[in-house]
């Protein structure tokens, strides 16, 4: 069918189904359903293996009729243990509750603006995933449990206009039907996500304008699901509350009739074959007009423009802007469209043949696990035959037909002689359980554990009391080598998912928002913060450090090198050491400023403090001794002067009494001597007072 819808209307529409006629809409709905059925048939063998792998992992036991009814049907938990071991390690190593996202800075950053932006983006995306979207962590917990079983699983990331923020959900590989020729989701020509919706949920979306008002009131016929047998449930034959199966398909259509097919997301009700929504999946559109406009605008950044006169610059800018405006008014000629990414594939082990579906423990351990189950059941059945006994009864036994059961200590009467009874009963020859089969069973389990890297030391069991610690650590490291490779693949998948979040924030985030991480202070994020390169965003977890002991050992080695070799950033080394030890809220324990330096200054060395105090004490003591010696010297000098004055006074007195000098002159000289003696007395008192205060200060010190 040919379409002729204006491309600009398609870009601006929230539901392109409103731009189509009913015949065109129904044709697309039939195309979606037919493509879905074709893709589902192409993977029928894979779906069979999917069911078998899930039955093994979930220990689904069925009744057997061979070699007799209700024979042994034990499911050995080889695949189950491997799945649980991987999930437990991956969840703790990759999902970090305190810092899920890390944004790096590229290029020079003299003012620290790039670093501040990176920190805001990292904190905001961590808040979105771990707090705002409450289902994100649960979705990835399920994904890390499903991926090792079947080989791959998916995470769907979309912006929810009703909730007002980006959400992620887990999608099983069973529910995402991919085209047979697809090698990746990015290059797939068609893939379909199947999910259930009740009639009231469809009506709610129709009332909100999200879905088209199509009639899907007729309830569908319930279909069995792979999980029904495990859960022990069966769908009702007729129930008006059965959810509708919705198909959301990524397909390519030429709605504008230019010969180039554009990517769209079509939502169709499967049983009613009615279109509910058709959304253009355009992440980046390149048109002939946009390339020309880019060339025109590049002239404005030409250095030669700065050499022109102001009038010439204004005329050139006006002309360029007018030409760009005229290009925007032309009908766009599409050259290339990069489709938006919605699903992120979480792989396990890539398929060696290059197929889309990766390998999981279901494919790697499935045949070995089935052989182990067969060997165990054969041993149990052989033991049952050997313990229960059986055989043939001749005619001479004269025993009534039917089953005859005995209780412990019970004897039954028969109408036949003992010798005759003994000759008439012939036991069935049954061999004991084979020891060779038992040894083969051990060999199968051993190699199954090697494939899954689930040995005794990996499950936490003690391999021997005399095993050296170094050997134990080496065995753990070698055993985790397989897990490290898988962790790196999941790390890449998380990186791709974070980039999808980044681009959705660029498109839907408001100009400024406030958020709060954990119990920390309120922070703000700007839409301009998401205008950078999404490739700068990556997970904060280290895929190379799987075990906590390994992280602690790396941190200890780094701390040891930092103490012996100059040039290390010691606060950063301390943070690495605390994070490797699994300490929560590291910033509370060891707070640092925006430059990475500790906020709390380190206390000085007590030994140096003691030495400094001792030096001060000795200095003060020496100064006190020196001052005391000077005071004593001054005191002796004052005494000498007093003695001289006393001799002078006596001489004056003697001369006066002898009549050698005038009486008035003697009085004046006596006053001078008394004044000198008073001055000397005051000086002595002052020096004594100073000596006492110095003595008290030394005593207090």
XYZ file of C-alpha atoms in Angstrom:
701
model
C 0.000 0.000 0.000
C 1.195 3.496 -0.873
C 1.045 6.364 1.592
C 1.333 10.126 1.117
C 1.611 11.753 4.558
C 3.571 14.972 5.050
C 6.880 14.175 6.744
C 6.784 17.255 8.980
C 3.368 16.233 10.270
C 4.734 12.781 11.030
C 7.621 14.288 13.009
C 5.306 16.524 15.037
C 2.645 13.887 15.771
C 2.385 11.902 19.010
C 0.321 9.222 17.223
C 0.725 9.003 13.447
C -2.294 6.690 13.286
C -4.440 9.832 13.428
C -2.942 10.914 10.078
C -3.990 7.686 8.314
C -7.272 6.475 6.902
C -8.982 3.474 8.479
C -7.979 1.259 5.519
C -4.333 2.301 5.856
C -4.386 1.742 9.611
C -5.944 -1.733 9.276
C -3.393 -2.680 6.602
C -0.499 -1.778 8.923
C -2.155 -3.731 11.775
C -2.423 -6.842 9.564
C 1.198 -6.390 8.467
C 2.306 -6.264 12.106
C 0.414 -9.443 13.036
C 1.608 -11.350 9.959
C 5.215 -10.342 10.572
C 4.931 -11.374 14.208
C 3.598 -14.822 13.308
C 6.322 -15.311 10.683
C 9.072 -14.391 13.136
C 7.573 -16.631 15.801
C 7.496 -19.620 13.444
C 11.116 -19.028 12.462
C 12.270 -19.547 16.068
C 10.066 -22.529 16.972
C 13.086 -24.772 17.697
C 14.599 -22.065 19.906
C 11.332 -21.792 21.846
C 11.443 -25.547 22.465
C 14.972 -25.277 23.900
C 13.854 -22.249 25.912
C 11.127 -24.280 27.613
C 13.477 -27.205 28.297
C 16.118 -24.912 29.821
C 13.570 -23.251 32.100
C 12.201 -26.602 33.211
C 15.704 -27.728 34.153
C 16.523 -24.508 35.978
C 13.188 -24.346 37.810
C 13.180 -28.060 38.750
C 9.896 -28.826 36.962
C 9.194 -32.528 37.540
C 6.739 -34.543 35.455
C 5.329 -38.008 36.045
C 6.943 -40.844 34.053
C 5.439 -44.031 32.679
C 8.708 -45.727 31.652
C 10.088 -48.140 32.735
C 6.927 -48.209 34.883
C 4.350 -45.721 36.019
C 5.613 -43.069 38.453
C 9.227 -44.140 37.952
C 11.998 -41.957 39.332
C 12.206 -38.503 37.711
C 14.833 -36.595 39.695
C 16.094 -33.265 38.320
C 19.680 -32.730 39.389
C 20.167 -29.012 40.260
C 23.336 -28.509 38.220
C 21.870 -25.715 36.102
C 20.002 -24.249 39.095
C 23.134 -23.971 41.248
C 25.106 -22.426 38.377
C 22.376 -19.825 37.787
C 22.079 -18.889 41.448
C 25.864 -18.629 41.829
C 26.206 -16.334 38.834
C 23.247 -14.143 39.779
C 24.469 -13.699 43.354
C 27.945 -12.626 42.205
C 26.806 -10.409 39.337
C 24.161 -8.546 41.324
C 26.576 -7.531 44.066
C 29.425 -6.675 41.694
C 27.509 -4.653 39.082
C 24.620 -3.005 40.935
C 26.134 -0.349 43.203
C 23.555 1.301 45.493
C 25.644 4.403 46.223
C 27.007 5.324 42.793
C 25.515 3.525 39.816
C 26.541 5.957 37.078
C 29.864 7.666 36.465
C 30.294 10.464 33.925
C 33.842 11.205 32.798
C 35.354 14.503 31.682
C 37.254 14.909 28.420
C 39.766 17.640 27.656
C 41.134 20.520 29.708
C 39.028 21.727 32.620
C 40.806 24.715 34.217
C 37.727 26.135 35.939
C 36.306 22.797 37.042
C 33.033 23.319 35.108
C 33.280 19.984 33.264
C 33.942 18.156 36.500
C 30.974 19.816 38.207
C 28.723 18.923 35.260
C 29.932 15.307 35.299
C 29.209 15.050 39.019
C 25.700 16.485 38.558
C 24.904 14.084 35.720
C 26.288 11.089 37.662
C 24.312 11.952 40.800
C 21.098 12.688 38.881
C 21.127 9.482 36.824
C 21.914 7.442 39.936
C 18.942 9.084 41.643
C 16.701 8.328 38.655
C 17.569 4.633 38.596
C 17.754 3.783 42.278
C 15.105 6.087 43.751
C 12.830 7.697 41.183
C 12.249 4.544 39.106
C 11.520 2.031 41.856
C 11.336 -0.872 39.402
C 14.811 -0.382 37.895
C 16.754 -2.407 40.452
C 14.147 -5.190 40.512
C 14.164 -5.354 36.706
C 17.925 -5.848 36.625
C 17.766 -8.388 39.427
C 15.392 -10.441 37.268
C 17.561 -9.866 34.208
C 20.663 -11.209 35.946
C 18.670 -14.303 36.919
C 17.195 -14.908 33.450
C 20.286 -14.241 31.304
C 22.375 -17.226 32.512
C 19.520 -19.661 31.894
C 18.645 -18.921 28.283
C 21.649 -16.813 27.205
C 20.175 -13.336 26.872
C 17.453 -11.079 28.162
C 16.404 -7.488 27.536
C 15.744 -4.219 29.349
C 13.242 -1.758 27.904
C 13.859 1.947 28.610
C 11.181 4.499 27.690
C 9.890 7.861 28.888
C 6.513 7.479 30.600
C 4.446 10.633 29.967
C 1.923 9.655 32.652
C 4.560 9.278 35.404
C 6.672 12.098 34.040
C 10.032 10.315 34.143
C 12.054 7.589 32.408
C 11.373 3.965 33.375
C 13.047 0.616 32.714
C 11.427 -2.807 32.713
C 12.687 -6.354 32.238
C 11.617 -8.171 29.067
C 12.204 -11.898 28.676
C 13.625 -13.194 25.416
C 10.392 -15.182 25.056
C 8.407 -11.912 24.898
C 10.674 -10.179 22.358
C 10.246 -11.868 18.979
C 13.065 -10.920 16.607
C 13.195 -11.334 12.855
C 14.992 -14.476 11.630
C 17.631 -12.532 9.677
C 18.502 -10.150 12.524
C 22.031 -10.179 13.930
C 21.454 -7.341 16.424
C 18.600 -5.141 17.580
C 20.244 -2.064 16.060
C 20.165 -3.534 12.546
C 17.009 -5.668 12.858
C 14.364 -4.891 10.243
C 11.589 -5.962 12.594
C 11.133 -7.050 16.197
C 8.036 -7.313 18.362
C 7.477 -6.952 22.085
C 4.479 -8.910 23.420
C 2.854 -7.795 26.664
C -0.609 -8.087 28.235
C -3.036 -5.226 28.879
C -6.468 -5.429 30.422
C -9.404 -3.750 28.715
C -9.562 -1.054 31.399
C -5.859 -0.224 30.841
C -6.429 0.120 27.097
C -9.467 2.320 27.741
C -7.458 4.477 30.135
C -4.816 5.095 27.475
C -7.514 5.869 24.915
C -9.106 8.434 27.227
C -5.712 10.080 27.800
C -5.113 10.313 24.050
C -2.212 7.847 24.040
C -4.056 5.141 22.033
C -6.420 5.516 19.111
C -10.134 4.864 19.852
C -10.203 1.375 18.287
C -12.835 -1.186 19.353
C -11.137 -4.065 21.205
C -14.017 -4.947 23.524
C -14.232 -8.635 22.521
C -12.200 -10.641 25.073
C -9.428 -12.825 23.616
C -9.072 -16.581 23.951
C -6.631 -17.405 26.761
C -3.370 -19.083 25.721
C -1.038 -21.224 27.809
C 2.252 -19.648 28.901
C 5.596 -21.371 29.572
C 5.342 -20.495 33.265
C 1.916 -22.132 33.734
C 3.270 -25.653 34.217
C 5.918 -24.523 36.711
C 3.439 -22.491 38.729
C 0.722 -25.136 38.511
C -1.930 -22.864 36.990
C -4.198 -23.232 33.979
C -5.923 -20.496 32.010
C -9.724 -20.470 32.202
C -11.579 -21.666 29.108
C -13.760 -18.549 29.107
C -13.192 -15.453 31.179
C -14.223 -11.909 30.310
C -11.315 -10.574 32.409
C -8.606 -12.097 30.231
C -5.942 -9.511 29.313
C -5.420 -8.597 25.681
C -2.130 -9.507 24.029
C -0.559 -6.329 22.711
C 2.093 -6.334 19.989
C 4.504 -3.387 19.967
C 6.542 -3.789 16.811
C 9.477 -1.846 15.405
C 8.996 -1.836 11.643
C 9.881 0.310 8.650
C 7.216 2.047 6.551
C 7.286 4.651 3.783
C 4.467 6.866 5.043
C 5.602 10.015 3.209
C 5.867 8.189 -0.131
C 9.432 9.278 -0.963
C 10.741 5.735 -1.460
C 12.709 5.726 1.830
C 11.254 3.639 4.687
C 11.256 5.281 8.116
C 11.330 3.479 11.485
C 8.100 3.381 13.510
C 6.791 1.750 16.678
C 3.385 0.252 15.938
C 1.138 -0.903 18.821
C -1.530 -3.407 17.761
C -4.123 -5.479 19.608
C -3.385 -9.000 18.386
C -6.769 -10.725 18.579
C -8.708 -7.685 17.259
C -6.029 -6.792 14.654
C -6.557 -3.095 15.395
C -4.001 -0.314 15.410
C -3.728 1.444 18.768
C -0.724 3.685 18.231
C 1.885 4.499 15.595
C 4.845 6.563 16.780
C 7.824 7.700 14.674
C 11.029 6.277 16.146
C 13.361 9.007 14.895
C 16.441 9.639 17.009
C 18.297 11.720 14.402
C 17.059 12.824 10.971
C 19.429 13.929 8.232
C 17.876 15.757 5.276
C 19.354 17.439 2.228
C 18.146 20.779 3.594
C 19.822 20.223 6.974
C 23.181 19.534 5.311
C 22.898 22.711 3.244
C 21.899 24.715 6.312
C 24.893 23.343 8.185
C 27.212 24.511 5.402
C 25.601 27.969 5.440
C 25.868 28.363 9.207
C 29.503 27.253 9.135
C 30.270 30.534 7.314
C 29.401 32.473 10.431
C 32.309 30.846 12.269
C 34.796 31.605 9.473
C 37.747 33.722 10.793
C 37.538 35.822 7.603
C 34.185 37.166 8.839
C 35.976 39.020 11.628
C 38.137 40.857 9.087
C 35.111 42.389 7.329
C 33.603 45.732 8.052
C 30.661 45.781 10.509
C 28.196 46.604 7.695
C 29.460 43.677 5.596
C 29.280 41.324 8.606
C 25.665 42.301 9.318
C 24.678 41.862 5.663
C 26.350 38.423 5.428
C 24.727 37.235 8.673
C 21.297 38.428 7.539
C 21.672 36.763 4.142
C 22.838 33.490 5.678
C 19.966 33.409 8.150
C 17.446 34.130 5.384
C 18.845 31.307 3.235
C 18.689 28.896 6.191
C 15.088 29.959 6.842
C 14.125 29.339 3.209
C 15.717 25.886 3.385
C 13.583 25.065 6.424
C 10.445 25.964 4.454
C 11.254 23.525 1.656
C 9.756 20.017 1.744
C 12.395 17.879 3.485
C 14.254 15.323 1.415
C 15.245 12.606 3.863
C 18.712 11.141 3.388
C 19.127 9.124 6.575
C 17.254 8.394 9.818
C 18.940 6.891 12.879
C 16.232 5.011 14.843
C 15.899 5.528 18.572
C 17.016 2.734 20.852
C 14.482 1.269 23.258
C 15.769 -2.207 24.133
C 19.147 -3.125 25.592
C 20.310 -6.698 25.219
C 22.003 -8.274 28.247
C 24.133 -11.141 26.863
C 25.727 -14.124 28.558
C 28.012 -16.062 26.173
C 28.011 -15.017 22.486
C 26.934 -17.681 20.064
C 29.949 -18.996 18.104
C 27.865 -19.267 14.931
C 26.989 -15.558 15.010
C 23.313 -16.072 15.786
C 21.183 -13.440 17.505
C 20.373 -15.503 20.594
C 23.357 -16.010 22.894
C 24.239 -19.169 24.777
C 23.271 -19.747 28.386
C 23.635 -22.538 30.859
C 20.534 -24.076 29.278
C 22.499 -24.728 26.081
C 25.892 -25.345 27.679
C 24.786 -27.504 30.604
C 21.474 -28.815 29.260
C 22.792 -32.010 27.597
C 25.103 -32.789 30.530
C 22.314 -32.092 33.022
C 19.940 -34.407 31.112
C 22.566 -37.171 31.135
C 23.072 -36.697 34.871
C 19.304 -36.900 35.400
C 19.138 -40.113 33.354
C 22.017 -41.736 35.252
C 20.559 -40.801 38.653
C 17.098 -42.058 37.728
C 18.526 -45.330 36.404
C 20.420 -45.883 39.663
C 17.309 -45.117 41.704
C 15.121 -47.386 39.543
C 17.678 -50.214 39.816
C 17.741 -49.790 43.576
C 13.951 -49.780 43.662
C 13.772 -53.056 41.737
C 16.437 -54.608 43.942
C 14.746 -53.516 47.182
C 11.132 -54.209 46.272
C 11.734 -57.669 44.740
C 9.416 -59.349 42.218
C 9.180 -62.504 40.141
C 6.952 -65.374 38.953
C 4.434 -67.567 40.828
C 3.667 -71.096 39.534
C 0.234 -72.803 39.607
C 1.123 -75.020 42.506
C 1.302 -72.083 44.893
C -2.521 -71.927 45.183
C -2.412 -68.236 46.231
C -5.251 -65.869 45.499
C -4.569 -63.440 42.681
C -3.977 -59.730 43.150
C -1.486 -57.783 45.186
C -0.400 -59.109 48.554
C 1.206 -56.608 50.922
C 3.015 -57.430 54.149
C 3.378 -55.400 57.292
C 6.522 -55.689 59.423
C 6.331 -58.920 61.467
C 3.265 -60.210 59.618
C 2.775 -63.850 58.420
C 0.042 -64.980 56.040
C -1.504 -68.495 55.742
C -1.614 -70.301 52.398
C -3.164 -73.677 51.433
C 0.019 -75.228 50.164
C 3.047 -77.015 51.570
C 6.193 -74.997 52.202
C 8.353 -76.980 49.811
C 5.778 -76.624 47.072
C 5.490 -72.891 47.741
C 9.242 -72.532 47.598
C 9.387 -74.320 44.241
C 6.451 -72.331 42.802
C 7.930 -68.860 43.499
C 10.794 -67.795 41.220
C 12.327 -64.307 41.941
C 12.983 -62.002 38.999
C 16.761 -61.779 38.460
C 17.662 -58.114 39.066
C 21.168 -56.676 39.084
C 22.343 -54.292 41.789
C 22.849 -50.598 40.892
C 25.902 -50.422 38.641
C 29.061 -48.990 40.259
C 30.350 -48.114 36.764
C 27.231 -46.018 36.189
C 27.798 -44.326 39.537
C 31.369 -43.429 38.578
C 30.156 -42.112 35.216
C 27.640 -39.985 37.090
C 30.433 -38.410 39.131
C 32.414 -37.689 35.957
C 29.429 -35.966 34.339
C 28.804 -33.815 37.411
C 32.476 -32.880 37.615
C 32.632 -31.668 34.012
C 29.291 -29.924 34.353
C 30.707 -27.959 37.281
C 33.763 -27.108 35.203
C 31.570 -25.642 32.469
C 29.655 -23.560 35.009
C 32.754 -22.729 37.119
C 30.879 -24.024 40.154
C 33.492 -25.974 42.108
C 33.659 -26.560 45.860
C 35.883 -23.556 46.437
C 33.541 -21.344 44.373
C 30.503 -22.348 46.430
C 32.234 -21.536 49.720
C 33.096 -25.088 50.748
C 36.420 -25.961 52.366
C 38.616 -27.897 49.950
C 41.052 -28.975 52.647
C 42.333 -27.922 56.026
C 45.969 -27.726 54.919
C 45.401 -25.655 51.786
C 47.662 -22.552 51.859
C 45.932 -19.169 51.637
C 47.898 -18.232 48.528
C 46.786 -21.396 46.712
C 43.185 -20.777 47.749
C 43.352 -17.219 46.426
C 44.845 -18.414 43.136
C 42.102 -21.028 42.726
C 39.432 -18.393 43.352
C 41.012 -16.049 40.822
C 41.240 -18.738 38.157
C 37.691 -19.857 38.874
C 36.390 -16.305 38.466
C 38.052 -15.831 35.062
C 34.946 -17.067 33.220
C 32.689 -14.831 35.311
C 34.916 -11.820 34.620
C 34.422 -12.205 30.869
C 30.645 -12.384 31.287
C 30.659 -9.427 33.677
C 32.433 -7.320 31.054
C 29.698 -8.099 28.519
C 26.997 -7.118 30.996
C 29.037 -4.020 31.851
C 28.920 -3.016 28.176
C 25.160 -3.606 28.136
C 24.700 -1.349 31.173
C 26.804 1.298 29.451
C 24.502 1.178 26.408
C 21.423 1.396 28.634
C 22.816 4.427 30.474
C 23.338 6.175 27.141
C 19.665 5.602 26.331
C 18.777 7.233 29.667
C 21.115 10.112 28.830
C 19.448 10.799 25.472
C 15.949 10.563 26.983
C 16.952 13.087 29.648
C 18.246 15.396 26.932
C 14.867 15.230 25.209
C 12.400 15.216 28.112
C 14.114 16.833 31.109
C 12.889 20.288 32.112
C 15.232 23.272 32.084
C 16.014 22.854 35.805
C 15.084 20.171 38.308
C 15.875 19.476 41.932
C 16.572 16.045 43.364
C 18.015 14.427 46.476
C 20.326 11.399 46.501
C 19.874 9.105 49.495
C 19.913 11.311 52.601
C 22.244 13.900 51.142
C 21.582 17.562 50.434
C 19.215 18.741 47.710
C 20.913 19.110 44.307
C 19.944 20.651 41.000
C 20.333 19.443 37.413
C 19.971 21.411 34.198
C 18.842 20.215 30.796
C 21.974 21.807 29.338
C 24.013 19.307 31.379
C 22.782 16.579 29.000
C 23.907 18.347 25.811
C 27.286 16.625 25.904
C 28.401 13.368 24.362
C 26.433 10.371 25.732
C 29.537 8.224 25.293
C 30.973 9.916 28.382
C 28.510 7.969 30.563
C 29.460 4.540 31.867
C 28.724 2.270 34.861
C 30.668 2.983 38.032
C 31.215 -0.710 38.787
C 34.542 -2.325 37.884
C 33.933 -5.523 35.867
C 37.482 -6.714 36.545
C 37.019 -6.793 40.337
C 34.418 -9.472 40.958
C 35.206 -10.608 44.489
C 35.227 -8.274 47.483
C 38.489 -9.873 48.556
C 39.999 -8.996 45.196
C 38.912 -5.356 45.511
C 40.307 -5.180 49.036
C 43.595 -6.697 47.867
C 43.877 -4.176 45.046
C 43.195 -1.305 47.443
C 45.778 -2.573 49.922
C 48.389 -2.912 47.177
C 47.678 0.627 46.006
C 47.955 1.978 49.567
C 51.280 0.184 50.040
C 52.697 1.645 46.837
C 51.461 5.123 47.759
C 53.318 4.990 51.077
C 56.583 3.872 49.492
C 56.545 5.872 46.250
C 56.015 9.656 46.096
C 53.604 11.234 43.627
C 50.360 9.434 44.568
C 47.121 11.247 45.364
C 46.774 9.977 48.925
C 43.110 11.021 49.496
C 42.089 9.251 46.271
C 44.021 6.145 47.339
C 42.220 6.184 50.699
C 38.826 6.418 48.967
C 39.727 3.468 46.714
C 40.738 1.443 49.752
C 37.471 2.173 51.594
C 35.329 1.461 48.536
C 37.169 -1.806 47.898
C 36.497 -2.880 51.478
C 32.768 -2.358 50.894
C 32.404 0.526 53.366
C 29.075 2.291 52.866
C 28.727 6.093 52.896
C 32.424 6.671 52.323
C 31.948 10.449 52.139
C 30.645 10.480 55.710
C 33.596 8.485 57.005
C 36.249 10.315 54.973
C 34.817 13.637 53.720
C 36.645 15.453 50.935
C 36.097 18.803 49.278
C 35.423 19.502 45.601
C 39.157 19.221 44.872
C 39.406 15.794 46.478
C 41.261 16.994 49.572
C 40.183 15.900 53.087
C 37.979 18.362 54.940
C 39.262 17.281 58.355
C 42.996 18.115 58.741
C 45.241 15.327 59.902
C 46.445 15.630 63.545
C 50.156 16.170 64.113
C 52.465 13.430 65.298
C 52.239 13.158 69.148
C 55.961 12.430 69.366
C 56.771 15.632 67.511
C 54.359 17.531 69.773
C 56.138 16.172 72.858
C 59.548 17.106 71.487
C 58.334 20.605 70.646
C 56.916 21.092 74.172
C 60.195 19.862 75.706
C 62.156 22.350 73.620
C 59.858 25.165 74.729
C 60.276 24.145 78.379
C 64.070 24.164 78.103
C 64.041 27.533 76.360
C 61.825 29.071 79.049
C 63.988 27.584 81.774
C 67.149 29.024 80.214
C 65.485 32.399 79.835
C 64.371 32.290 83.510
C 67.888 31.496 84.677
C 69.299 34.319 82.600
C 66.758 36.813 83.965
C 67.481 35.658 87.547
C 71.229 36.157 87.052
C 70.655 39.632 85.661
C 68.392 40.519 88.618
C 71.016 39.328 91.120
C 73.672 41.359 89.322
C 71.502 44.463 89.403
C 70.759 43.851 93.081
C 74.469 43.684 93.927
C 75.063 46.871 91.966
C 72.253 48.581 93.879
C 73.710 47.419 97.199
C 77.103 48.747 96.254
C 75.598 52.097 95.358
C 73.681 52.148 98.689
C 76.868 51.423 100.600
C 78.656 54.229 98.784
C 75.854 56.646 99.548
C 75.863 55.517 103.182
C 79.603 56.192 103.418
C 79.045 59.564 101.761
C 76.318 60.427 104.288
C 78.538 59.475 107.209
C 81.374 61.552 105.807
C 79.099 64.579 105.480
C 77.901 64.091 109.041
C 81.430 63.858 110.388
C 82.542 66.933 108.492
C 79.529 68.853 109.655
C 80.147 67.943 113.262
C 83.777 68.968 112.871
C 82.692 72.315 111.371
C 84.497 71.707 108.077
C 81.398 72.551 105.867
C 78.380 74.761 106.137
C 75.345 73.352 107.889
C 72.928 74.246 105.061
C 75.192 72.678 102.502
C 75.276 69.512 104.558
C 71.492 69.432 104.697
C 71.242 69.779 100.924
C 73.771 67.011 100.358
C 71.900 64.794 102.846
C 68.651 65.314 100.892
C 70.400 64.251 97.719
C 71.710 61.124 99.434
C 68.197 60.316 100.814
C 66.677 60.741 97.331
C 69.279 58.401 95.868
C 68.605 55.869 98.603
C 64.803 56.058 97.940
C 65.354 55.503 94.221
C 67.564 52.520 94.922
C 64.893 51.108 97.287
C 62.178 51.445 94.657
C 64.365 49.799 92.066
C 65.058 46.885 94.403
C 61.318 46.447 95.113
C 60.509 46.451 91.396
C 63.205 43.885 90.628
C 62.022 41.620 93.435
C 58.431 41.820 92.146
C 59.588 40.942 88.619
C 61.611 38.037 89.974
C 58.600 36.627 91.824
C 56.345 36.817 88.720
C 58.986 35.051 86.609
C 59.245 32.352 89.237
C 55.480 31.823 89.217
C 55.447 31.604 85.416
C 58.190 28.980 85.426
C 56.366 27.021 88.129
C 53.123 27.105 86.161
C 54.956 25.981 83.013
